[in-house]
mmCIF file of C-alpha atoms in Angstrom:
data_model
loop_
_atom_site.group_PDB
_atom_site.id
_atom_site.type_symbol
_atom_site.label_atom_id
_atom_site.label_comp_id
_atom_site.label_asym_id
_atom_site.label_seq_id
_atom_site.Cartn_x
_atom_site.Cartn_y
_atom_site.Cartn_z
ATOM 1 C CA UNK A 52 -74.187 -75.297 -75.794
ATOM 2 C CA UNK A 53 -72.414 -72.734 -78.388
ATOM 3 C CA UNK A 54 -69.712 -70.731 -77.269
ATOM 4 C CA UNK A 55 -70.680 -67.373 -75.879
ATOM 5 C CA UNK A 56 -68.505 -65.732 -78.242
ATOM 6 C CA UNK A 57 -67.770 -66.598 -81.808
ATOM 7 C CA UNK A 58 -66.139 -65.010 -84.977
ATOM 8 C CA UNK A 59 -66.424 -65.791 -88.600
ATOM 9 C CA UNK A 60 -64.294 -64.723 -91.358
ATOM 10 C CA UNK A 61 -65.915 -63.904 -94.507
ATOM 11 C CA UNK A 62 -65.594 -67.395 -95.462
ATOM 12 C CA UNK A 63 -68.064 -68.351 -92.752
ATOM 13 C CA UNK A 64 -65.142 -69.984 -91.009
ATOM 14 C CA UNK A 65 -64.344 -69.506 -87.303
ATOM 15 C CA UNK A 66 -61.618 -67.521 -86.568
ATOM 16 C CA UNK A 67 -62.010 -66.868 -82.627
ATOM 17 C CA UNK A 68 -64.254 -68.774 -79.552
ATOM 18 C CA UNK A 69 -64.249 -67.743 -76.207
ATOM 19 C CA UNK A 70 -64.230 -71.719 -75.778
ATOM 20 C CA UNK A 71 -60.829 -72.133 -77.695
ATOM 21 C CA UNK A 72 -57.351 -70.872 -76.676
ATOM 22 C CA UNK A 73 -55.950 -67.965 -78.152
ATOM 23 C CA UNK A 74 -52.053 -67.937 -78.068
ATOM 24 C CA UNK A 75 -50.271 -64.736 -77.185
ATOM 25 C CA UNK A 76 -46.921 -63.940 -78.202
ATOM 26 C CA UNK A 77 -44.059 -64.253 -75.951
ATOM 27 C CA UNK A 78 -40.950 -63.291 -77.498
ATOM 28 C CA UNK A 79 -37.560 -65.066 -78.523
ATOM 29 C CA UNK A 80 -35.718 -68.505 -77.054
ATOM 30 C CA UNK A 81 -32.519 -67.987 -75.792
ATOM 31 C CA UNK A 82 -29.817 -70.370 -77.531
ATOM 32 C CA UNK A 83 -27.719 -72.460 -75.250
ATOM 33 C CA UNK A 84 -26.105 -74.925 -76.768
ATOM 34 C CA UNK A 85 -24.673 -76.195 -80.365
ATOM 35 C CA UNK A 86 -23.913 -79.731 -81.021
ATOM 36 C CA UNK A 87 -21.925 -79.899 -84.459
ATOM 37 C CA UNK A 88 -22.921 -82.536 -87.357
ATOM 38 C CA UNK A 89 -19.942 -85.310 -88.060
ATOM 39 C CA UNK A 90 -20.056 -87.261 -91.049
ATOM 40 C CA UNK A 91 -22.545 -89.703 -89.611
ATOM 41 C CA UNK A 92 -24.739 -87.853 -87.049
ATOM 42 C CA UNK A 93 -26.825 -84.769 -87.683
ATOM 43 C CA UNK A 94 -26.227 -81.949 -84.930
ATOM 44 C CA UNK A 95 -28.467 -79.874 -83.433
ATOM 45 C CA UNK A 96 -28.892 -76.219 -81.696
ATOM 46 C CA UNK A 97 -30.394 -76.282 -78.293
ATOM 47 C CA UNK A 98 -32.392 -73.381 -77.049
ATOM 48 C CA UNK A 99 -34.240 -72.563 -73.864
ATOM 49 C CA UNK A 100 -37.116 -70.728 -73.147
ATOM 50 C CA UNK A 101 -38.851 -70.296 -69.383
ATOM 51 C CA UNK A 102 -42.871 -70.062 -69.315
ATOM 52 C CA UNK A 103 -45.455 -71.153 -66.799
ATOM 53 C CA UNK A 104 -47.808 -71.950 -69.202
ATOM 54 C CA UNK A 105 -48.089 -75.777 -69.767
ATOM 55 C CA UNK A 106 -47.417 -75.310 -73.728
ATOM 56 C CA UNK A 107 -45.915 -73.492 -75.847
ATOM 57 C CA UNK A 108 -45.472 -72.964 -79.804
ATOM 58 C CA UNK A 109 -42.113 -72.163 -81.115
ATOM 59 C CA UNK A 110 -41.422 -71.161 -84.793
ATOM 60 C CA UNK A 111 -38.478 -69.913 -87.246
ATOM 61 C CA UNK A 112 -38.834 -68.166 -90.195
ATOM 62 C CA UNK A 113 -39.577 -70.352 -93.176
ATOM 63 C CA UNK A 114 -36.838 -70.980 -95.041
ATOM 64 C CA UNK A 115 -36.829 -69.616 -98.443
ATOM 65 C CA UNK A 116 -34.084 -72.131 -99.946
ATOM 66 C CA UNK A 117 -33.841 -75.888 -100.031
ATOM 67 C CA UNK A 118 -30.295 -75.903 -98.810
ATOM 68 C CA UNK A 119 -31.035 -73.504 -95.817
ATOM 69 C CA UNK A 120 -33.953 -75.538 -94.414
ATOM 70 C CA UNK A 121 -33.330 -75.269 -90.372
ATOM 71 C CA UNK A 122 -36.109 -76.767 -88.933
ATOM 72 C CA UNK A 123 -37.325 -77.013 -85.228
ATOM 73 C CA UNK A 124 -37.512 -80.761 -84.472
ATOM 74 C CA UNK A 125 -39.181 -80.985 -80.766
ATOM 75 C CA UNK A 126 -40.171 -78.577 -77.913
ATOM 76 C CA UNK A 127 -40.731 -80.201 -74.747
ATOM 77 C CA UNK A 128 -39.966 -79.488 -70.968
ATOM 78 C CA UNK A 129 -36.434 -80.404 -69.400
ATOM 79 C CA UNK A 130 -37.342 -84.258 -68.289
ATOM 80 C CA UNK A 131 -34.890 -83.357 -65.503
ATOM 81 C CA UNK A 132 -37.425 -81.510 -63.850
ATOM 82 C CA UNK A 133 -39.633 -83.071 -61.527
ATOM 83 C CA UNK A 134 -42.667 -81.586 -60.044
ATOM 84 C CA UNK A 135 -43.508 -78.114 -59.341
ATOM 85 C CA UNK A 136 -41.271 -76.042 -62.113
ATOM 86 C CA UNK A 137 -38.549 -73.865 -60.175
ATOM 87 C CA UNK A 138 -39.470 -70.245 -59.834
ATOM 88 C CA UNK A 139 -42.955 -71.112 -61.009
ATOM 89 C CA UNK A 140 -41.891 -71.469 -64.464
ATOM 90 C CA UNK A 141 -41.123 -74.215 -66.978
ATOM 91 C CA UNK A 142 -37.533 -74.889 -68.755
ATOM 92 C CA UNK A 143 -38.708 -75.277 -72.664
ATOM 93 C CA UNK A 144 -36.164 -77.179 -74.657
ATOM 94 C CA UNK A 145 -36.458 -75.984 -78.242
ATOM 95 C CA UNK A 146 -34.360 -78.374 -80.644
ATOM 96 C CA UNK A 147 -33.406 -77.055 -84.205
ATOM 97 C CA UNK A 148 -31.833 -79.011 -86.692
ATOM 98 C CA UNK A 149 -30.356 -78.464 -89.931
ATOM 99 C CA UNK A 150 -30.420 -75.893 -92.526
ATOM 100 C CA UNK A 151 -27.151 -73.589 -92.425
ATOM 101 C CA UNK A 152 -27.010 -74.167 -96.092
ATOM 102 C CA UNK A 153 -23.591 -76.069 -95.729
ATOM 103 C CA UNK A 154 -22.939 -80.170 -95.437
ATOM 104 C CA UNK A 155 -20.515 -82.498 -94.243
ATOM 105 C CA UNK A 156 -19.063 -84.610 -97.055
ATOM 106 C CA UNK A 157 -21.413 -87.628 -96.207
ATOM 107 C CA UNK A 158 -24.301 -84.782 -97.104
ATOM 108 C CA UNK A 159 -25.559 -84.456 -93.464
ATOM 109 C CA UNK A 160 -26.321 -80.666 -92.918
ATOM 110 C CA UNK A 161 -24.618 -78.685 -90.835
ATOM 111 C CA UNK A 162 -26.544 -76.538 -87.846
ATOM 112 C CA UNK A 163 -28.131 -73.554 -88.355
ATOM 113 C CA UNK A 164 -28.944 -70.961 -85.370
ATOM 114 C CA UNK A 165 -32.013 -69.099 -86.419
ATOM 115 C CA UNK A 166 -33.939 -66.594 -84.252
ATOM 116 C CA UNK A 167 -36.478 -69.074 -82.475
ATOM 117 C CA UNK A 168 -39.923 -67.402 -81.535
ATOM 118 C CA UNK A 169 -42.504 -68.312 -78.991
ATOM 119 C CA UNK A 170 -46.172 -68.259 -78.465
ATOM 120 C CA UNK A 171 -47.989 -69.751 -75.749
ATOM 121 C CA UNK A 172 -51.515 -70.229 -73.652
ATOM 122 C CA UNK A 173 -52.471 -66.900 -72.211
ATOM 123 C CA UNK A 174 -51.970 -67.380 -68.271
ATOM 124 C CA UNK A 175 -53.923 -65.336 -65.717
ATOM 125 C CA UNK A 176 -51.817 -62.025 -64.846
ATOM 126 C CA UNK A 177 -52.904 -58.630 -63.651
ATOM 127 C CA UNK A 178 -53.668 -56.753 -67.360
ATOM 128 C CA UNK A 179 -56.016 -54.073 -68.429
ATOM 129 C CA UNK A 180 -58.253 -54.186 -71.145
ATOM 130 C CA UNK A 181 -59.977 -57.488 -73.323
ATOM 131 C CA UNK A 182 -59.623 -60.601 -71.439
ATOM 132 C CA UNK A 183 -61.627 -63.400 -71.965
ATOM 133 C CA UNK A 184 -62.898 -66.561 -70.436
ATOM 134 C CA UNK A 185 -64.471 -69.820 -71.345
ATOM 135 C CA UNK A 186 -67.463 -71.315 -69.388
ATOM 136 C CA UNK A 187 -65.528 -72.784 -66.855
ATOM 137 C CA UNK A 188 -63.829 -69.529 -65.908
ATOM 138 C CA UNK A 189 -60.531 -70.639 -67.885
ATOM 139 C CA UNK A 190 -58.718 -67.510 -69.685
ATOM 140 C CA UNK A 191 -58.705 -68.205 -73.359
ATOM 141 C CA UNK A 192 -57.733 -65.122 -74.693
ATOM 142 C CA UNK A 193 -56.068 -61.776 -73.671
ATOM 143 C CA UNK A 194 -56.098 -58.920 -76.335
ATOM 144 C CA UNK A 195 -53.229 -57.276 -74.426
ATOM 145 C CA UNK A 196 -50.901 -58.989 -76.089
ATOM 146 C CA UNK A 197 -50.380 -59.855 -79.565
ATOM 147 C CA UNK A 198 -51.991 -62.912 -80.532
ATOM 148 C CA UNK A 199 -50.939 -65.778 -82.896
ATOM 149 C CA UNK A 200 -52.231 -65.281 -86.263
ATOM 150 C CA UNK A 201 -53.698 -67.840 -88.569
ATOM 151 C CA UNK A 202 -53.086 -66.526 -91.946
ATOM 152 C CA UNK A 203 -53.609 -69.758 -94.524
ATOM 153 C CA UNK A 204 -54.111 -73.247 -94.735
ATOM 154 C CA UNK A 205 -53.466 -75.477 -97.599
ATOM 155 C CA UNK A 206 -52.475 -78.749 -98.485
ATOM 156 C CA UNK A 207 -49.965 -81.362 -100.421
ATOM 157 C CA UNK A 208 -51.599 -83.355 -102.552
ATOM 158 C CA UNK A 209 -50.884 -86.955 -102.645
ATOM 159 C CA UNK A 210 -47.376 -87.246 -104.672
ATOM 160 C CA UNK A 211 -47.523 -83.271 -104.901
ATOM 161 C CA UNK A 212 -44.127 -81.747 -103.861
ATOM 162 C CA UNK A 213 -45.683 -78.113 -104.039
ATOM 163 C CA UNK A 214 -48.410 -76.259 -102.627
ATOM 164 C CA UNK A 215 -50.040 -72.782 -103.380
ATOM 165 C CA UNK A 216 -50.100 -70.639 -100.112
ATOM 166 C CA UNK A 217 -52.089 -67.659 -99.491
ATOM 167 C CA UNK A 218 -49.254 -65.170 -97.740
ATOM 168 C CA UNK A 219 -45.620 -64.704 -98.550
ATOM 169 C CA UNK A 220 -45.079 -64.110 -95.106
ATOM 170 C CA UNK A 221 -45.526 -67.242 -93.129
ATOM 171 C CA UNK A 222 -43.473 -67.911 -90.107
ATOM 172 C CA UNK A 223 -43.930 -71.919 -90.283
ATOM 173 C CA UNK A 224 -46.087 -74.483 -91.016
ATOM 174 C CA UNK A 225 -48.112 -76.569 -88.848
ATOM 175 C CA UNK A 226 -48.742 -79.734 -90.472
ATOM 176 C CA UNK A 227 -52.143 -81.099 -89.520
ATOM 177 C CA UNK A 228 -54.865 -83.763 -90.343
ATOM 178 C CA UNK A 229 -52.441 -86.138 -92.414
ATOM 179 C CA UNK A 230 -51.506 -89.509 -92.640
ATOM 180 C CA UNK A 231 -47.944 -88.700 -92.001
ATOM 181 C CA UNK A 232 -48.313 -85.557 -89.591
ATOM 182 C CA UNK A 233 -45.432 -82.838 -89.460
ATOM 183 C CA UNK A 234 -44.469 -82.002 -86.506
ATOM 184 C CA UNK A 235 -46.297 -78.847 -85.013
ATOM 185 C CA UNK A 236 -43.929 -75.459 -85.062
ATOM 186 C CA UNK A 237 -41.541 -77.177 -87.662
ATOM 187 C CA UNK A 238 -40.958 -76.144 -91.127
ATOM 188 C CA UNK A 239 -40.019 -79.705 -92.335
ATOM 189 C CA UNK A 240 -41.346 -83.019 -91.617
ATOM 190 C CA UNK A 241 -40.224 -85.640 -89.434
ATOM 191 C CA UNK A 242 -36.624 -87.367 -89.678
ATOM 192 C CA UNK A 243 -34.594 -89.761 -87.875
ATOM 193 C CA UNK A 244 -30.986 -89.983 -87.619
ATOM 194 C CA UNK A 245 -28.846 -92.692 -85.782
ATOM 195 C CA UNK A 246 -24.980 -93.323 -85.746
ATOM 196 C CA UNK A 247 -25.815 -97.206 -86.391
ATOM 197 C CA UNK A 248 -27.840 -99.612 -84.259
ATOM 198 C CA UNK A 249 -30.130 -102.471 -84.353
ATOM 199 C CA UNK A 250 -29.247 -104.468 -87.332
ATOM 200 C CA UNK A 251 -27.403 -101.373 -89.220
ATOM 201 C CA UNK A 252 -23.216 -101.177 -89.469
ATOM 202 C CA UNK A 253 -21.844 -99.036 -87.038
ATOM 203 C CA UNK A 254 -21.630 -95.790 -89.317
ATOM 204 C CA UNK A 255 -25.138 -96.304 -91.077
ATOM 205 C CA UNK A 256 -27.913 -93.934 -90.659
ATOM 206 C CA UNK A 257 -31.223 -93.781 -91.514
ATOM 207 C CA UNK A 258 -33.405 -90.881 -93.008
ATOM 208 C CA UNK A 259 -37.008 -89.814 -93.817
ATOM 209 C CA UNK A 260 -38.496 -86.358 -93.511
ATOM 210 C CA UNK A 261 -38.614 -83.242 -95.509
ATOM 211 C CA UNK A 262 -36.768 -80.039 -96.337
ATOM 212 C CA UNK A 263 -39.470 -77.613 -96.423
ATOM 213 C CA UNK A 264 -39.217 -74.047 -97.841
ATOM 214 C CA UNK A 265 -41.078 -70.926 -99.524
ATOM 215 C CA UNK A 266 -40.626 -69.180 -102.658
ATOM 216 C CA UNK A 267 -43.186 -66.520 -103.486
ATOM 217 C CA UNK A 268 -46.625 -68.131 -103.040
ATOM 218 C CA UNK A 269 -45.795 -71.663 -103.130
ATOM 219 C CA UNK A 270 -44.510 -74.185 -100.271
ATOM 220 C CA UNK A 271 -41.991 -77.028 -101.844
ATOM 221 C CA UNK A 272 -41.370 -79.975 -99.489
ATOM 222 C CA UNK A 273 -38.775 -82.029 -100.684
ATOM 223 C CA UNK A 274 -38.214 -85.690 -100.043
ATOM 224 C CA UNK A 275 -35.313 -86.546 -98.126
ATOM 225 C CA UNK A 276 -33.896 -90.577 -98.161
ATOM 226 C CA UNK A 277 -31.012 -91.657 -97.888
ATOM 227 C CA UNK A 278 -29.144 -94.926 -97.470
ATOM 228 C CA UNK A 279 -31.118 -96.656 -95.173
ATOM 229 C CA UNK A 280 -35.070 -96.101 -94.123
ATOM 230 C CA UNK A 281 -37.197 -96.783 -91.832
ATOM 231 C CA UNK A 282 -40.510 -94.957 -90.129
ATOM 232 C CA UNK A 283 -39.395 -96.238 -86.949
ATOM 233 C CA UNK A 284 -36.683 -97.713 -85.425
ATOM 234 C CA UNK A 285 -38.692 -101.161 -84.391
ATOM 235 C CA UNK A 286 -40.874 -101.009 -87.180
ATOM 236 C CA UNK A 287 -38.528 -101.190 -90.223
ATOM 237 C CA UNK A 288 -40.254 -100.010 -93.415
ATOM 238 C CA UNK A 289 -38.800 -100.915 -96.949
ATOM 239 C CA UNK A 290 -37.986 -98.040 -99.021
ATOM 240 C CA UNK A 291 -40.086 -98.881 -101.768
ATOM 241 C CA UNK A 292 -43.027 -99.359 -99.448
ATOM 242 C CA UNK A 293 -42.827 -95.900 -98.227
ATOM 243 C CA UNK A 294 -45.164 -92.938 -99.728
ATOM 244 C CA UNK A 295 -42.584 -90.211 -99.804
ATOM 245 C CA UNK A 296 -45.256 -87.314 -100.583
ATOM 246 C CA UNK A 297 -48.269 -88.310 -99.064
ATOM 247 C CA UNK A 298 -51.531 -86.289 -98.654
ATOM 248 C CA UNK A 299 -50.539 -83.763 -96.153
ATOM 249 C CA UNK A 300 -52.459 -80.154 -94.290
ATOM 250 C CA UNK A 301 -50.761 -77.480 -93.144
ATOM 251 C CA UNK A 302 -51.714 -74.138 -91.505
ATOM 252 C CA UNK A 303 -49.254 -70.785 -91.911
ATOM 253 C CA UNK A 304 -49.127 -68.664 -88.878
ATOM 254 C CA UNK A 305 -47.530 -65.233 -88.288
ATOM 255 C CA UNK A 306 -47.847 -61.930 -86.368
ATOM 256 C CA UNK A 307 -51.222 -60.941 -88.037
ATOM 257 C CA UNK A 308 -51.907 -58.586 -91.080
ATOM 258 C CA UNK A 309 -50.490 -55.432 -89.305
ATOM 259 C CA UNK A 310 -47.348 -55.706 -87.520
ATOM 260 C CA UNK A 311 -44.105 -56.945 -88.619
ATOM 261 C CA UNK A 312 -41.314 -57.948 -86.239
ATOM 262 C CA UNK B 42 -69.155 -52.447 -92.432
ATOM 263 C CA UNK B 43 -69.079 -56.386 -91.937
ATOM 264 C CA UNK B 44 -69.400 -57.926 -88.156
ATOM 265 C CA UNK B 45 -66.456 -58.874 -86.520
ATOM 266 C CA UNK B 46 -63.954 -58.513 -83.415
ATOM 267 C CA UNK B 47 -61.313 -56.149 -84.097
ATOM 268 C CA UNK B 48 -58.763 -55.602 -81.192
ATOM 269 C CA UNK B 49 -56.068 -53.083 -80.727
ATOM 270 C CA UNK B 50 -53.082 -53.069 -78.390
ATOM 271 C CA UNK B 51 -52.575 -49.875 -76.090
ATOM 272 C CA UNK B 52 -50.434 -48.303 -78.337
ATOM 273 C CA UNK B 53 -53.555 -48.031 -80.746
ATOM 274 C CA UNK B 54 -52.013 -50.478 -83.261
ATOM 275 C CA UNK B 55 -54.522 -53.261 -84.694
ATOM 276 C CA UNK B 56 -53.488 -57.075 -83.345
ATOM 277 C CA UNK B 57 -56.573 -59.281 -84.107
ATOM 278 C CA UNK B 58 -59.061 -59.161 -86.610
ATOM 279 C CA UNK B 59 -61.644 -61.682 -86.863
ATOM 280 C CA UNK B 60 -62.609 -60.957 -90.596
ATOM 281 C CA UNK B 61 -58.946 -61.556 -92.151
ATOM 282 C CA UNK B 62 -58.336 -64.517 -89.785
ATOM 283 C CA UNK B 63 -58.060 -67.879 -90.965
ATOM 284 C CA UNK B 64 -60.703 -69.857 -89.904
ATOM 285 C CA UNK B 65 -58.880 -71.972 -87.635
ATOM 286 C CA UNK B 66 -59.053 -72.327 -83.427
ATOM 287 C CA UNK B 67 -57.129 -74.442 -80.896
ATOM 288 C CA UNK B 68 -59.676 -76.164 -79.412
ATOM 289 C CA UNK B 69 -57.363 -78.094 -76.934
ATOM 290 C CA UNK B 70 -53.870 -79.876 -76.740
ATOM 291 C CA UNK B 71 -54.053 -83.232 -75.197
ATOM 292 C CA UNK B 72 -51.514 -85.544 -73.896
ATOM 293 C CA UNK B 73 -52.264 -89.210 -74.176
ATOM 294 C CA UNK B 74 -49.977 -91.271 -72.039
ATOM 295 C CA UNK B 75 -48.781 -94.550 -72.847
ATOM 296 C CA UNK B 76 -51.780 -97.326 -74.310
ATOM 297 C CA UNK B 77 -54.274 -95.250 -72.684
ATOM 298 C CA UNK B 78 -57.515 -95.148 -75.141
ATOM 299 C CA UNK B 79 -59.201 -91.633 -74.614
ATOM 300 C CA UNK B 80 -62.291 -89.819 -76.351
ATOM 301 C CA UNK B 81 -62.563 -86.419 -76.043
ATOM 302 C CA UNK B 82 -66.074 -84.347 -77.623
ATOM 303 C CA UNK B 83 -66.510 -80.829 -78.420
ATOM 304 C CA UNK B 84 -69.814 -79.963 -78.313
ATOM 305 C CA UNK B 85 -69.195 -76.457 -77.953
ATOM 306 C CA UNK B 86 -67.917 -76.267 -81.402
ATOM 307 C CA UNK B 87 -70.978 -78.208 -83.210
ATOM 308 C CA UNK B 88 -70.877 -77.521 -87.326
ATOM 309 C CA UNK B 89 -67.328 -77.036 -87.292
ATOM 310 C CA UNK B 90 -64.158 -79.235 -89.014
ATOM 311 C CA UNK B 91 -61.863 -80.675 -86.706
ATOM 312 C CA UNK B 92 -58.516 -80.963 -87.379
ATOM 313 C CA UNK B 93 -55.677 -82.959 -85.787
ATOM 314 C CA UNK B 94 -52.347 -81.306 -85.688
ATOM 315 C CA UNK B 95 -49.277 -84.097 -84.144
ATOM 316 C CA UNK B 96 -46.946 -82.598 -82.025
ATOM 317 C CA UNK B 97 -44.851 -84.714 -80.465
ATOM 318 C CA UNK B 98 -44.485 -88.406 -78.889
ATOM 319 C CA UNK B 99 -45.419 -91.693 -80.506
ATOM 320 C CA UNK B 100 -45.847 -90.820 -84.225
ATOM 321 C CA UNK B 101 -45.649 -94.341 -85.080
ATOM 322 C CA UNK B 102 -49.447 -94.941 -83.446
ATOM 323 C CA UNK B 103 -50.083 -91.328 -84.455
ATOM 324 C CA UNK B 104 -52.200 -92.412 -87.372
ATOM 325 C CA UNK B 105 -54.507 -94.253 -85.216
ATOM 326 C CA UNK B 106 -56.304 -91.160 -83.956
ATOM 327 C CA UNK B 107 -59.436 -90.591 -85.557
ATOM 328 C CA UNK B 108 -62.443 -87.584 -86.096
ATOM 329 C CA UNK B 109 -65.941 -88.226 -86.607
ATOM 330 C CA UNK B 110 -69.349 -86.267 -85.931
ATOM 331 C CA UNK B 111 -71.498 -89.001 -85.208
ATOM 332 C CA UNK B 112 -72.482 -87.089 -81.676
ATOM 333 C CA UNK B 113 -73.582 -84.038 -83.924
ATOM 334 C CA UNK B 114 -70.358 -82.309 -83.277
ATOM 335 C CA UNK B 115 -66.711 -83.070 -83.166
ATOM 336 C CA UNK B 116 -65.126 -86.267 -81.770
ATOM 337 C CA UNK B 117 -61.471 -87.410 -81.366
ATOM 338 C CA UNK B 118 -60.930 -90.833 -80.152
ATOM 339 C CA UNK B 119 -57.149 -92.167 -79.593
ATOM 340 C CA UNK B 120 -56.953 -95.987 -79.648
ATOM 341 C CA UNK B 121 -55.119 -97.818 -76.903
ATOM 342 C CA UNK B 122 -51.568 -98.409 -78.686
ATOM 343 C CA UNK B 123 -48.033 -96.670 -78.540
ATOM 344 C CA UNK B 124 -46.369 -94.529 -76.311
ATOM 345 C CA UNK B 125 -47.336 -91.035 -75.000
ATOM 346 C CA UNK B 126 -48.635 -88.766 -77.693
ATOM 347 C CA UNK B 127 -49.363 -85.009 -77.860
ATOM 348 C CA UNK B 128 -51.552 -83.159 -80.614
ATOM 349 C CA UNK B 129 -53.692 -80.443 -80.814
ATOM 350 C CA UNK B 130 -57.418 -80.487 -82.070
ATOM 351 C CA UNK B 131 -58.214 -77.314 -84.107
ATOM 352 C CA UNK B 132 -61.295 -76.380 -85.437
ATOM 353 C CA UNK B 133 -62.518 -74.300 -88.105
#
C-alpha cells in the first residue's frame, strides 16, 4: 500500500513521505574533550549531545581546503550506559578527527574543533501545527521544527577525484550505495590509525581514507595513504590491490533554501 | 502554480518545500547485530530507488548488503557475516 502522503519534486523524485522519517534540526553539540595528535597517533575531539531519540545525524561544515579537512569519525551512544537512558536522554558521543590545517612532523594532522550541528528523528512532544504519522501511528515528521533538507546528490566515478555538486552550501556529505561507503555525517571517507600492533612495528601506523572538501561547485576527494595500508586490521590488503578512488555516491544536506544560521 | 507541500514555521519562515528538495527520504535506520541475516522490505516505496547509507559498525562486511526489486518494491538483504552494522535505507 502506498504511503498516505507523498510529494515529489519537478524531476519526479520522492521528496516527502509520511512513511519515511523527516529529521528535525536539534542544535549544536558540546565539546567535552580534545586529545592532541602525536607524531604517531592522530588525536581527536569529543563532543556530547543528549537526545531522547534513538538516532542522530551530526554534521560539520564541509571543508573548503584539503588541509582543513576536519571530519566526523563516529556517532555513538556512550557504551557505559546500560538500560534506560539517564533522565530519558541518550548521551551521544561524536568524534571529530583532524582538520586544523597544521600537522605533526610525521604528517599526522592536528585536531580541529569545529561547530558540530545535530539532526535527529522527531519524538512525540506537545506541539501545535503540522505533525505527520505513518500507518503504524508513529510520528514521522513535525514541521514545527526545521527539517533536514537534502539539497544535492552526486557521485564520484571510478578513478575520479572530483565531482560536480548542485549547491555551494552543503553542510556535509553522506555516502551512499558505494562499494567502499563513506561514513554518514562525515566530510571524508574512513581511515584507521594505530600506534603499532599486529605485525607492525611499535611506531608504525596505517591509514586509508579521504580528505574531502568543496571548492565552488565541485567536491574533491583526496585519497590518503601512508606507510602501511589495510582496509581492516585482520584483513590486510596490499597497497597495490586497493582501489583508492572507487565509485562513490553521496548526498548533500543543508538547512534548506531559505534559512541560514 | 505547481503542486507540492510547503511548510512555514511559527515565525512565517518557509522551512520545507517539496518542489525544491532533493529526491530522497530516509525510509529506515537499521541496526544488524553480529552474524545476523536480515531482510528488510519496503512495500510503501514501490517504484522508488533504494540506496544504502553506511553509518557505523563493521565496514569490512558492509559490502555484502544488497538491494533488489524482485518483489515489485525495494528489498534490502543483509547476509550473516561480520559484526554489528548500522545503516540507513534511503529512497528517491
